[in-house]
PDB file of C-alpha atoms in Angstrom:
ATOM      1  CA  VAL A  10     179.537  21.914 -40.400  1.00 54.00           C
ATOM      2  CA  MET A  11     177.812  21.413 -37.454  1.00 53.00           C
ATOM      3  CA  ARG A  12     176.874  24.203 -35.719  1.00 52.00           C
ATOM      4  CA  ARG A  13     175.593  24.571 -39.317  1.00 50.00           C
ATOM      5  CA  ALA A  14     173.529  22.325 -39.161  1.00 49.00           C
ATOM      6  CA  LEU A  15     171.655  23.180 -36.172  1.00 45.00           C
ATOM      7  CA  LEU A  16     171.585  27.185 -36.572  1.00 44.00           C
ATOM      8  CA  VAL A  17     169.695  25.708 -39.969  1.00 43.00           C
ATOM      9  CA  LEU A  18     167.784  23.461 -38.165  1.00 45.00           C
ATOM     10  CA  LEU A  19     166.991  25.974 -35.084  1.00 43.00           C
ATOM     11  CA  LEU A  20     165.329  28.546 -37.878  1.00 40.00           C
ATOM     12  CA  LEU A  21     163.142  25.660 -39.221  1.00 42.00           C
ATOM     13  CA  LEU A  22     161.539  25.433 -36.171  1.00 46.00           C
ATOM     14  CA  LEU A  23     161.044  29.302 -34.993  1.00 43.00           C
ATOM     15  CA  ALA A  24     159.542  29.139 -38.484  1.00 44.00           C
ATOM     16  CA  ALA A  25     157.716  26.227 -37.868  1.00 47.00           C
ATOM     17  CA  CYS A  26     156.400  28.090 -34.635  1.00 48.00           C
ATOM     18  CA  GLN A  27     155.039  31.107 -36.012  1.00 47.00           C
ATOM     19  CA  GLY A  28     152.677  28.674 -38.440  1.00 43.00           C
ATOM     20  CA  PRO A  29     150.940  30.302 -42.126  1.00 41.00           C
ATOM     21  CA  SER A  30     151.568  34.067 -42.261  1.00 38.00           C
ATOM     22  CA  THR A  31     148.598  36.571 -42.494  1.00 39.00           C
ATOM     23  CA  PRO A  32     146.723  36.485 -45.723  1.00 45.00           C
ATOM     24  CA  ALA A  33     145.688  40.320 -47.457  1.00 57.00           C
ATOM     25  CA  ASP A  34     143.270  41.540 -46.488  1.00 70.00           C
ATOM     26  CA  PRO A  35     140.367  40.785 -49.304  1.00 65.00           C
ATOM     27  CA  LEU A  36     139.130  43.792 -48.971  1.00 79.00           C
ATOM     28  CA  ALA A  37     142.223  46.611 -49.108  1.00 77.00           C
ATOM     29  CA  ASP A  38     140.842  48.209 -52.488  1.00 75.00           C
ATOM     30  CA  LEU A  39     137.159  48.959 -50.772  1.00 76.00           C
ATOM     31  CA  ARG A  40     137.623  50.590 -47.694  1.00 79.00           C
ATOM     32  CA  GLY A  41     137.884  53.556 -48.249  1.00 80.00           C
ATOM     33  CA  LEU A  42     135.344  54.675 -50.496  1.00 88.00           C
ATOM     34  CA  PRO A  43     132.537  56.910 -50.228  1.00 92.00           C
ATOM     35  CA  LEU A  44     129.340  54.566 -49.433  1.00 94.00           C
ATOM     36  CA  VAL A  45     127.572  54.018 -52.095  1.00 95.00           C
ATOM     37  CA  ASP A  46     130.840  53.208 -54.382  1.00 95.00           C
ATOM     38  CA  THR A  47     132.402  50.479 -51.011  1.00 95.00           C
ATOM     39  CA  PHE A  48     128.399  48.865 -51.991  1.00 96.00           C
ATOM     40  CA  GLU A  49     129.154  49.079 -55.953  1.00 96.00           C
ATOM     41  CA  ALA A  50     132.623  47.932 -55.497  1.00 95.00           C
ATOM     42  CA  VAL A  51     131.496  44.892 -52.669  1.00 95.00           C
ATOM     43  CA  ALA A  52     128.568  43.793 -55.173  1.00 96.00           C
ATOM     44  CA  GLU A  53     130.975  43.647 -57.779  1.00 95.00           C
ATOM     45  CA  ASP A  54     133.219  40.883 -56.195  1.00 93.00           C
ATOM     46  CA  GLN A  55     130.927  39.147 -55.080  1.00 95.00           C
ATOM     47  CA  GLY A  56     128.480  38.909 -58.551  1.00 96.00           C
ATOM     48  CA  VAL A  57     125.351  40.761 -56.770  1.00 98.00           C
ATOM     49  CA  PRO A  58     123.521  43.932 -58.858  1.00 98.00           C
ATOM     50  CA  PRO A  59     124.381  46.533 -56.816  1.00 98.00           C
ATOM     51  CA  ASP A  60     121.246  48.442 -56.879  1.00 98.00           C
ATOM     52  CA  LEU A  61     120.177  45.482 -54.785  1.00 98.00           C
ATOM     53  CA  LEU A  62     122.336  45.002 -52.532  1.00 98.00           C
ATOM     54  CA  LEU A  63     121.758  49.365 -51.665  1.00 98.00           C
ATOM     55  CA  ALA A  64     118.070  48.726 -52.182  1.00 97.00           C
ATOM     56  CA  LEU A  65     118.674  45.900 -49.760  1.00 97.00           C
ATOM     57  CA  GLY A  66     120.362  48.674 -47.557  1.00 96.00           C
ATOM     58  CA  TRP A  67     118.345  51.148 -47.221  1.00 95.00           C
ATOM     59  CA  HIS A  68     115.660  49.267 -46.044  1.00 94.00           C
ATOM     60  CA  GLN A  69     117.293  47.640 -43.092  1.00 93.00           C
ATOM     61  CA  THR A  70     118.928  50.538 -41.949  1.00 92.00           C
ATOM     62  CA  SER A  71     118.767  53.017 -44.259  1.00 92.00           C
ATOM     63  CA  LEU A  72     122.367  53.085 -45.277  1.00 94.00           C
ATOM     64  CA  THR A  73     123.163  53.859 -41.798  1.00 91.00           C
ATOM     65  CA  LEU A  74     125.503  52.005 -38.883  1.00 88.00           C
ATOM     66  CA  PRO A  75     123.679  52.287 -35.599  1.00 74.00           C
ATOM     67  CA  GLU A  76     124.706  53.742 -33.111  1.00 71.00           C
ATOM     68  CA  PRO A  77     126.206  51.926 -29.928  1.00 61.00           C
ATOM     69  CA  GLY A  78     123.199  51.217 -27.668  1.00 56.00           C
ATOM     70  CA  GLU A  79     120.374  51.825 -30.278  1.00 53.00           C
ATOM     71  CA  HIS A  80     118.928  48.567 -30.327  1.00 52.00           C
ATOM     72  CA  ASP A  81     118.448  48.415 -26.700  1.00 57.00           C
ATOM     73  CA  HIS A  82     114.765  48.350 -27.267  1.00 60.00           C
ATOM     74  CA  GLY A  83     114.893  46.398 -30.461  1.00 66.00           C
ATOM     75  CA  PRO A  84     116.828  43.003 -31.971  1.00 72.00           C
ATOM     76  CA  ALA A  85     121.004  43.033 -31.982  1.00 78.00           C
ATOM     77  CA  ALA A  86     121.553  43.963 -35.429  1.00 87.00           C
ATOM     78  CA  VAL A  87     125.064  44.329 -37.578  1.00 92.00           C
ATOM     79  CA  GLY A  88     126.319  47.228 -40.460  1.00 93.00           C
ATOM     80  CA  TRP A  89     124.688  47.659 -43.251  1.00 95.00           C
ATOM     81  CA  LEU A  90     122.642  45.222 -44.210  1.00 95.00           C
ATOM     82  CA  GLY A  91     121.478  44.825 -39.926  1.00 93.00           C
ATOM     83  CA  LEU A  92     122.116  41.091 -39.754  1.00 94.00           C
ATOM     84  CA  GLN A  93     121.057  39.888 -37.010  1.00 91.00           C
ATOM     85  CA  GLU A  94     122.588  37.220 -34.936  1.00 91.00           C
ATOM     86  CA  GLU A  95     121.614  33.998 -36.469  1.00 93.00           C
ATOM     87  CA  ARG A  96     122.119  34.733 -39.862  1.00 95.00           C
ATOM     88  CA  LEU A  97     125.270  36.744 -38.940  1.00 95.00           C
ATOM     89  CA  GLN A  98     126.988  33.712 -38.385  1.00 95.00           C
ATOM     90  CA  ASP A  99     125.264  32.149 -41.516  1.00 96.00           C
ATOM     91  CA  CYS A 100     128.138  34.184 -43.503  1.00 95.00           C
ATOM     92  CA  ALA A 101     130.985  34.483 -41.290  1.00 94.00           C
ATOM     93  CA  ALA A 102     130.552  30.174 -41.815  1.00 95.00           C
ATOM     94  CA  LEU A 103     129.665  30.558 -45.533  1.00 93.00           C
ATOM     95  CA  THR A 104     132.825  32.602 -46.212  1.00 89.00           C
ATOM     96  CA  GLY A 105     135.106  30.818 -43.380  1.00 90.00           C
ATOM     97  CA  LEU A 106     135.892  33.700 -40.988  1.00 88.00           C
ATOM     98  CA  ALA A 107     135.362  34.652 -37.048  1.00 91.00           C
ATOM     99  CA  PRO A 108     132.006  36.247 -36.325  1.00 93.00           C
ATOM    100  CA  GLU A 109     133.609  38.724 -34.376  1.00 93.00           C
ATOM    101  CA  ALA A 110     135.285  39.985 -36.871  1.00 92.00           C
ATOM    102  CA  LEU A 111     132.447  40.805 -38.648  1.00 93.00           C
ATOM    103  CA  HIS A 112     130.878  42.650 -35.539  1.00 90.00           C
ATOM    104  CA  ASP A 113     134.288  44.726 -35.403  1.00 89.00           C
ATOM    105  CA  ASP A 114     134.148  45.162 -39.753  1.00 93.00           C
ATOM    106  CA  PRO A 115     131.447  46.793 -40.861  1.00 94.00           C
ATOM    107  CA  VAL A 116     132.532  46.493 -45.208  1.00 94.00           C
ATOM    108  CA  LEU A 117     133.858  42.686 -44.251  1.00 94.00           C
ATOM    109  CA  ALA A 118     129.672  42.350 -42.834  1.00 95.00           C
ATOM    110  CA  LEU A 119     129.203  44.104 -46.080  1.00 96.00           C
ATOM    111  CA  TRP A 120     130.919  42.186 -48.053  1.00 95.00           C
ATOM    112  CA  ALA A 121     130.235  38.205 -46.398  1.00 96.00           C
ATOM    113  CA  ALA A 122     126.518  39.343 -46.791  1.00 97.00           C
ATOM    114  CA  ALA A 123     126.946  39.618 -50.239  1.00 97.00           C
ATOM    115  CA  GLY A 124     127.839  36.371 -51.093  1.00 96.00           C
ATOM    116  CA  TRP A 125     125.266  34.708 -48.774  1.00 97.00           C
ATOM    117  CA  LEU A 126     123.243  36.571 -51.120  1.00 98.00           C
ATOM    118  CA  ARG A 127     124.777  34.782 -54.341  1.00 97.00           C
ATOM    119  CA  GLU A 128     124.312  31.910 -52.527  1.00 97.00           C
ATOM    120  CA  HIS A 129     120.732  31.337 -51.795  1.00 97.00           C
ATOM    121  CA  ALA A 130     120.036  33.142 -54.725  1.00 97.00           C
ATOM    122  CA  GLU A 131     118.399  30.666 -57.666  1.00 96.00           C
ATOM    123  CA  THR A 132     120.869  29.254 -60.067  1.00 94.00           C
ATOM    124  CA  GLY A 133     120.934  31.701 -62.956  1.00 93.00           C
ATOM    125  CA  ALA A 134     120.018  35.065 -61.314  1.00 95.00           C
ATOM    126  CA  SER A 135     121.354  38.218 -62.734  1.00 95.00           C
ATOM    127  CA  VAL A 136     124.814  40.117 -61.363  1.00 96.00           C
ATOM    128  CA  SER A 137     124.058  43.752 -62.921  1.00 95.00           C
ATOM    129  CA  ILE A 138     120.059  43.529 -63.233  1.00 96.00           C
ATOM    130  CA  PRO A 139     118.650  41.995 -59.343  1.00 96.00           C
ATOM    131  CA  ASP A 140     115.994  40.258 -61.269  1.00 95.00           C
ATOM    132  CA  ALA A 141     113.001  37.843 -59.732  1.00 95.00           C
ATOM    133  CA  ALA A 142     115.961  34.403 -59.051  1.00 96.00           C
ATOM    134  CA  TRP A 143     116.943  37.442 -56.522  1.00 97.00           C
ATOM    135  CA  TRP A 144     113.837  36.740 -54.300  1.00 97.00           C
ATOM    136  CA  PRO A 145     114.689  33.902 -52.291  1.00 97.00           C
ATOM    137  CA  ALA A 146     117.558  35.378 -50.700  1.00 97.00           C
ATOM    138  CA  VAL A 147     116.278  39.152 -50.019  1.00 97.00           C
ATOM    139  CA  ARG A 148     113.205  36.943 -48.599  1.00 96.00           C
ATOM    140  CA  ASP A 149     115.260  35.638 -46.313  1.00 97.00           C
ATOM    141  CA  LEU A 150     118.211  37.589 -45.298  1.00 96.00           C
ATOM    142  CA  PRO A 151     116.808  39.335 -42.018  1.00 94.00           C
ATOM    143  CA  GLY A 152     115.342  35.917 -40.823  1.00 93.00           C
ATOM    144  CA  PHE A 153     112.196  36.641 -39.899  1.00 92.00           C
ATOM    145  CA  ASP A 154     110.121  33.332 -37.910  1.00 89.00           C
ATOM    146  CA  GLU A 155     106.076  34.320 -39.637  1.00 90.00           C
ATOM    147  CA  PRO A 156     106.929  33.477 -43.508  1.00 93.00           C
ATOM    148  CA  TRP A 157     103.845  36.273 -45.024  1.00 91.00           C
ATOM    149  CA  LEU A 158     106.718  38.433 -43.510  1.00 92.00           C
ATOM    150  CA  ALA A 159     109.463  37.261 -44.787  1.00 94.00           C
ATOM    151  CA  ASP A 160     107.733  38.418 -48.196  1.00 93.00           C
ATOM    152  CA  GLU A 161     106.684  41.370 -47.639  1.00 91.00           C
ATOM    153  CA  PHE A 162     110.012  42.051 -46.821  1.00 94.00           C
ATOM    154  CA  ALA A 163     110.252  41.073 -50.444  1.00 95.00           C
ATOM    155  CA  MET A 164     108.134  43.138 -51.916  1.00 92.00           C
ATOM    156  CA  SER A 165     109.077  46.280 -50.398  1.00 92.00           C
ATOM    157  CA  VAL A 166     111.985  46.131 -51.678  1.00 95.00           C
ATOM    158  CA  PHE A 167     111.561  45.063 -55.219  1.00 95.00           C
ATOM    159  CA  GLY A 168     109.187  47.900 -55.313  1.00 93.00           C
ATOM    160  CA  THR A 169     111.976  50.098 -53.973  1.00 94.00           C
ATOM    161  CA  LEU A 170     114.015  49.086 -57.122  1.00 96.00           C
ATOM    162  CA  GLN A 171     109.917  49.259 -59.898  1.00 95.00           C
ATOM    163  CA  GLU A 172     109.594  52.174 -58.323  1.00 93.00           C
ATOM    164  CA  GLY A 173     113.471  53.667 -58.649  1.00 96.00           C
ATOM    165  CA  LEU A 174     114.008  56.221 -55.290  1.00 95.00           C
ATOM    166  CA  VAL A 175     116.876  59.494 -54.663  1.00 96.00           C
ATOM    167  CA  ALA A 176     117.420  60.053 -50.756  1.00 94.00           C
ATOM    168  CA  ASP A 177     120.033  61.742 -48.619  1.00 93.00           C
ATOM    169  CA  LEU A 178     122.033  59.693 -47.337  1.00 92.00           C
ATOM    170  CA  SER A 179     123.558  60.659 -43.438  1.00 86.00           C
ATOM    171  CA  ASP A 180     126.687  61.057 -44.897  1.00 84.00           C
ATOM    172  CA  GLY A 181     125.749  63.646 -47.225  1.00 90.00           C
ATOM    173  CA  GLU A 182     126.167  61.678 -50.370  1.00 94.00           C
ATOM    174  CA  VAL A 183     122.795  60.794 -52.399  1.00 95.00           C
ATOM    175  CA  LEU A 184     121.449  57.930 -53.201  1.00 96.00           C
ATOM    176  CA  SER A 185     120.034  57.197 -56.983  1.00 97.00           C
ATOM    177  CA  LEU A 186     118.405  54.118 -58.400  1.00 97.00           C
ATOM    178  CA  PRO A 187     117.123  53.739 -60.901  1.00 97.00           C
ATOM    179  CA  ALA A 188     113.355  52.333 -61.476  1.00 96.00           C
ATOM    180  CA  TRP A 189     113.485  49.136 -63.216  1.00 96.00           C
ATOM    181  CA  ASP A 190     111.880  46.756 -65.241  1.00 93.00           C
ATOM    182  CA  LEU A 191     111.245  42.943 -64.102  1.00 91.00           C
ATOM    183  CA  PRO A 192     109.396  40.541 -65.106  1.00 84.00           C
ATOM    184  CA  GLY A 193     108.835  37.889 -63.838  1.00 87.00           C
ATOM    185  CA  LEU A 194     108.117  38.651 -60.045  1.00 90.00           C
ATOM    186  CA  GLU A 195     104.382  38.447 -60.508  1.00 88.00           C
ATOM    187  CA  ASP A 196     105.018  34.321 -60.830  1.00 89.00           C
ATOM    188  CA  ILE A 197     106.042  34.182 -57.771  1.00 92.00           C
ATOM    189  CA  ASP A 198     103.887  32.950 -54.763  1.00 89.00           C
ATOM    190  CA  VAL A 199     103.207  34.777 -51.526  1.00 89.00           C
ATOM    191  CA  ALA A 200     102.516  33.934 -48.539  1.00 88.00           C
ATOM    192  CA  GLU A 201      99.495  35.269 -46.933  1.00 81.00           C
ATOM    193  CA  GLY A 202      99.269  37.817 -44.241  1.00 77.00           C
ATOM    194  CA  PRO A 203      97.059  37.110 -40.761  1.00 73.00           C
ATOM    195  CA  GLY A 204      93.537  38.789 -42.047  1.00 58.00           C
ATOM    196  CA  ALA A 205      94.056  38.484 -44.827  1.00 50.00           C
ATOM    197  CA  GLU A 206      90.834  36.420 -46.028  1.00 46.00           C
ATOM    198  CA  ASP A 207      88.761  36.874 -43.026  1.00 42.00           C
ATOM    199  CA  GLY A 208      88.716  40.821 -43.545  1.00 42.00           C
ATOM    200  CA  ASP A 209      91.694  42.485 -40.231  1.00 41.00           C
ATOM    201  CA  PHE A 210      92.861  43.704 -43.338  1.00 41.00           C
ATOM    202  CA  SER A 211      90.194  47.010 -43.650  1.00 44.00           C
ATOM    203  CA  GLY A 212      91.257  48.174 -46.895  1.00 45.00           C
ATOM    204  CA  GLY A 213      91.357  52.203 -46.442  1.00 44.00           C
ATOM    205  CA  GLY A 214      90.141  52.969 -42.792  1.00 45.00           C
ATOM    206  CA  VAL A 215      92.392  55.762 -41.770  1.00 47.00           C
ATOM    207  CA  VAL A 216      92.253  59.256 -43.515  1.00 51.00           C
ATOM    208  CA  GLY A 217      95.077  60.394 -45.702  1.00 51.00           C
ATOM    209  CA  TYR A 218      95.748  56.887 -46.623  1.00 52.00           C
ATOM    210  CA  PRO A 219      93.163  55.401 -48.827  1.00 52.00           C
ATOM    211  CA  GLY A 220      93.419  51.458 -48.981  1.00 53.00           C
ATOM    212  CA  ARG A 221      96.975  51.670 -46.446  1.00 60.00           C
ATOM    213  CA  ALA A 222      95.157  50.401 -43.232  1.00 71.00           C
ATOM    214  CA  ARG A 223      95.079  47.238 -41.783  1.00 77.00           C
ATOM    215  CA  TYR A 224      94.620  45.349 -37.827  1.00 79.00           C
ATOM    216  CA  LEU A 225      97.344  42.263 -37.260  1.00 80.00           C
ATOM    217  CA  PRO A 226      97.808  41.913 -32.797  1.00 80.00           C
ATOM    218  CA  ALA A 227     100.583  42.315 -30.920  1.00 81.00           C
ATOM    219  CA  HIS A 228     102.009  39.373 -29.501  1.00 80.00           C
ATOM    220  CA  PRO A 229      99.440  39.872 -26.230  1.00 77.00           C
ATOM    221  CA  ASN A 230     102.547  38.372 -24.341  1.00 70.00           C
ATOM    222  CA  GLY A 231     103.754  41.418 -22.475  1.00 62.00           C
ATOM    223  CA  ASN A 232     103.706  43.405 -25.724  1.00 61.00           C
ATOM    224  CA  GLY A 233      99.611  44.842 -26.126  1.00 63.00           C
ATOM    225  CA  GLY A 234      97.010  44.933 -24.578  1.00 62.00           C
ATOM    226  CA  LEU A 235      93.146  46.684 -23.507  1.00 63.00           C
ATOM    227  CA  ARG A 236      94.358  50.597 -22.877  1.00 65.00           C
ATOM    228  CA  SER A 237      92.231  51.729 -19.523  1.00 72.00           C
ATOM    229  CA  GLY A 238      91.546  55.534 -18.911  1.00 78.00           C
ATOM    230  CA  SER A 239      91.986  58.708 -21.483  1.00 83.00           C
ATOM    231  CA  ILE A 240      94.969  59.341 -23.720  1.00 81.00           C
ATOM    232  CA  ARG A 241      97.125  61.949 -22.253  1.00 86.00           C
ATOM    233  CA  ARG A 242      99.724  61.375 -24.261  1.00 86.00           C
ATOM    234  CA  ILE A 243     101.900  60.603 -28.083  1.00 86.00           C
ATOM    235  CA  VAL A 244     105.265  59.099 -28.800  1.00 86.00           C
ATOM    236  CA  ILE A 245     106.924  59.234 -31.930  1.00 88.00           C
ATOM    237  CA  HIS A 246     109.517  57.055 -32.238  1.00 85.00           C
ATOM    238  CA  THR A 247     111.632  56.098 -35.252  1.00 84.00           C
ATOM    239  CA  ILE A 248     112.214  52.217 -36.049  1.00 81.00           C
ATOM    240  CA  GLU A 249     115.971  51.413 -36.761  1.00 78.00           C
ATOM    241  CA  GLY A 250     115.439  48.700 -38.939  1.00 84.00           C
ATOM    242  CA  SER A 251     113.007  47.847 -41.736  1.00 90.00           C
ATOM    243  CA  TYR A 252     108.787  48.076 -41.176  1.00 91.00           C
ATOM    244  CA  GLU A 253     107.994  44.368 -41.484  1.00 91.00           C
ATOM    245  CA  GLY A 254     111.391  44.211 -38.647  1.00 90.00           C
ATOM    246  CA  GLY A 255     109.079  46.440 -36.462  1.00 88.00           C
ATOM    247  CA  ILE A 256     106.171  44.209 -37.095  1.00 89.00           C
ATOM    248  CA  ALA A 257     108.090  41.359 -36.318  1.00 89.00           C
ATOM    249  CA  TRP A 258     109.720  42.564 -33.104  1.00 86.00           C
ATOM    250  CA  ALA A 259     105.953  44.290 -32.040  1.00 86.00           C
ATOM    251  CA  ARG A 260     104.917  39.867 -32.773  1.00 86.00           C
ATOM    252  CA  ASN A 261     107.040  37.833 -30.832  1.00 84.00           C
ATOM    253  CA  PRO A 262     106.593  36.815 -27.489  1.00 83.00           C
ATOM    254  CA  THR A 263     110.328  37.618 -26.070  1.00 81.00           C
ATOM    255  CA  SER A 264     110.993  40.971 -26.912  1.00 81.00           C
ATOM    256  CA  ASN A 265     107.787  42.838 -24.088  1.00 79.00           C
ATOM    257  CA  ALA A 266     107.875  45.187 -26.362  1.00 77.00           C
ATOM    258  CA  GLY A 267     104.929  47.314 -28.230  1.00 76.00           C
ATOM    259  CA  PHE A 268     103.228  50.579 -29.691  1.00 82.00           C
ATOM    260  CA  GLN A 269      99.877  51.340 -31.119  1.00 83.00           C
ATOM    261  CA  TYR A 270     100.679  51.595 -35.460  1.00 85.00           C
ATOM    262  CA  ILE A 271     103.877  51.576 -36.960  1.00 88.00           C
ATOM    263  CA  ILE A 272     103.869  53.231 -40.948  1.00 89.00           C
ATOM    264  CA  ARG A 273     106.424  52.855 -44.081  1.00 87.00           C
ATOM    265  CA  ARG A 274     108.039  55.907 -44.921  1.00 84.00           C
ATOM    266  CA  SER A 275     107.991  53.978 -48.310  1.00 82.00           C
ATOM    267  CA  ASP A 276     104.117  55.145 -49.075  1.00 80.00           C
ATOM    268  CA  GLY A 277     102.284  55.360 -46.055  1.00 81.00           C
ATOM    269  CA  GLU A 278     101.174  51.937 -45.287  1.00 82.00           C
ATOM    270  CA  VAL A 279      99.859  52.368 -41.753  1.00 84.00           C
ATOM    271  CA  THR A 280      99.280  48.895 -39.894  1.00 85.00           C
ATOM    272  CA  GLN A 281      97.827  49.042 -36.374  1.00 83.00           C
ATOM    273  CA  MET A 282      99.523  46.357 -33.973  1.00 81.00           C
TER     274      MET A 282
END
C-alpha cells in the first residue's frame, strides 16, 4: 500500500512539473488557405469587414510579405498589414500573445491586428460593411506621429473601398474589391496638412497630374536640402509601404532618408519633398 501511495504521489508531482498543456492552435483552420481566403477567414473570426482588412493590406504592403533586409531603408514592419513595432506590441498585449510569435507567424500577426482593429473601432461598427465607424481604427493602425497623415491614410483606404479595386497579387491571385457606398464619411473631421491654408498645396503644377501636386518639405535633419550642380541621374524606387508612410519616413528626423518626389499609385498624386 505504501509503495502504491508513493507511486501516485510521484505521478502527481510529475504532472505538476509539466505545467498546463499547450493549447491547440487557434488558427489551425485558417492556415494553408489562398491569401484572399485567409484574410476573409481572419476577418470573419475577429468581426472585421473582410474588404476593409484587404484594403488595409493593399495600402500597407500590396499584400506582400517583406523579404529579409527589405526594410534597411525604412522602418521595420511585420506581416501583411505592415505592423511597426509599437503597434505590434499593442496587438500582442491585446491578444495575450508574445510579440515574437507575431514576428514569426504572418497569419497570427494578421489575426492579432484584426482584433486590434475591432477593439479600436467605434461602438456599433458593422462586421460586414466597412462603414465610417471603422475610421478611428484605420487612421491609427500605422501609428503616424502627425494626425493629418493618419487622416490622409484613412482617406486613401476608404477611397479605395468607395472606388473598388481589381489588382494582380504577387502570388498569382487576383484581388477584387467592389465599390462600396459608404454614407457618413463626409461627416468625419479630418486634420488639415501643412500648407493647406497658406498655399503650399499648388493644386496642379505638374504636367499630366492636374490638381495632384503639393510641396511638403522633408525634415531638414539630413533628409532634405538644396541641390547644387547639374543633375546627372534620376533614381526611381518603389516604396515598401504606403504613400503616407513614405512621406512620414522622410519627415522623421531620425530616418536619414529623403527623396525629391513621391507618387501615389492609386491616382498619381505627387508630393514634392
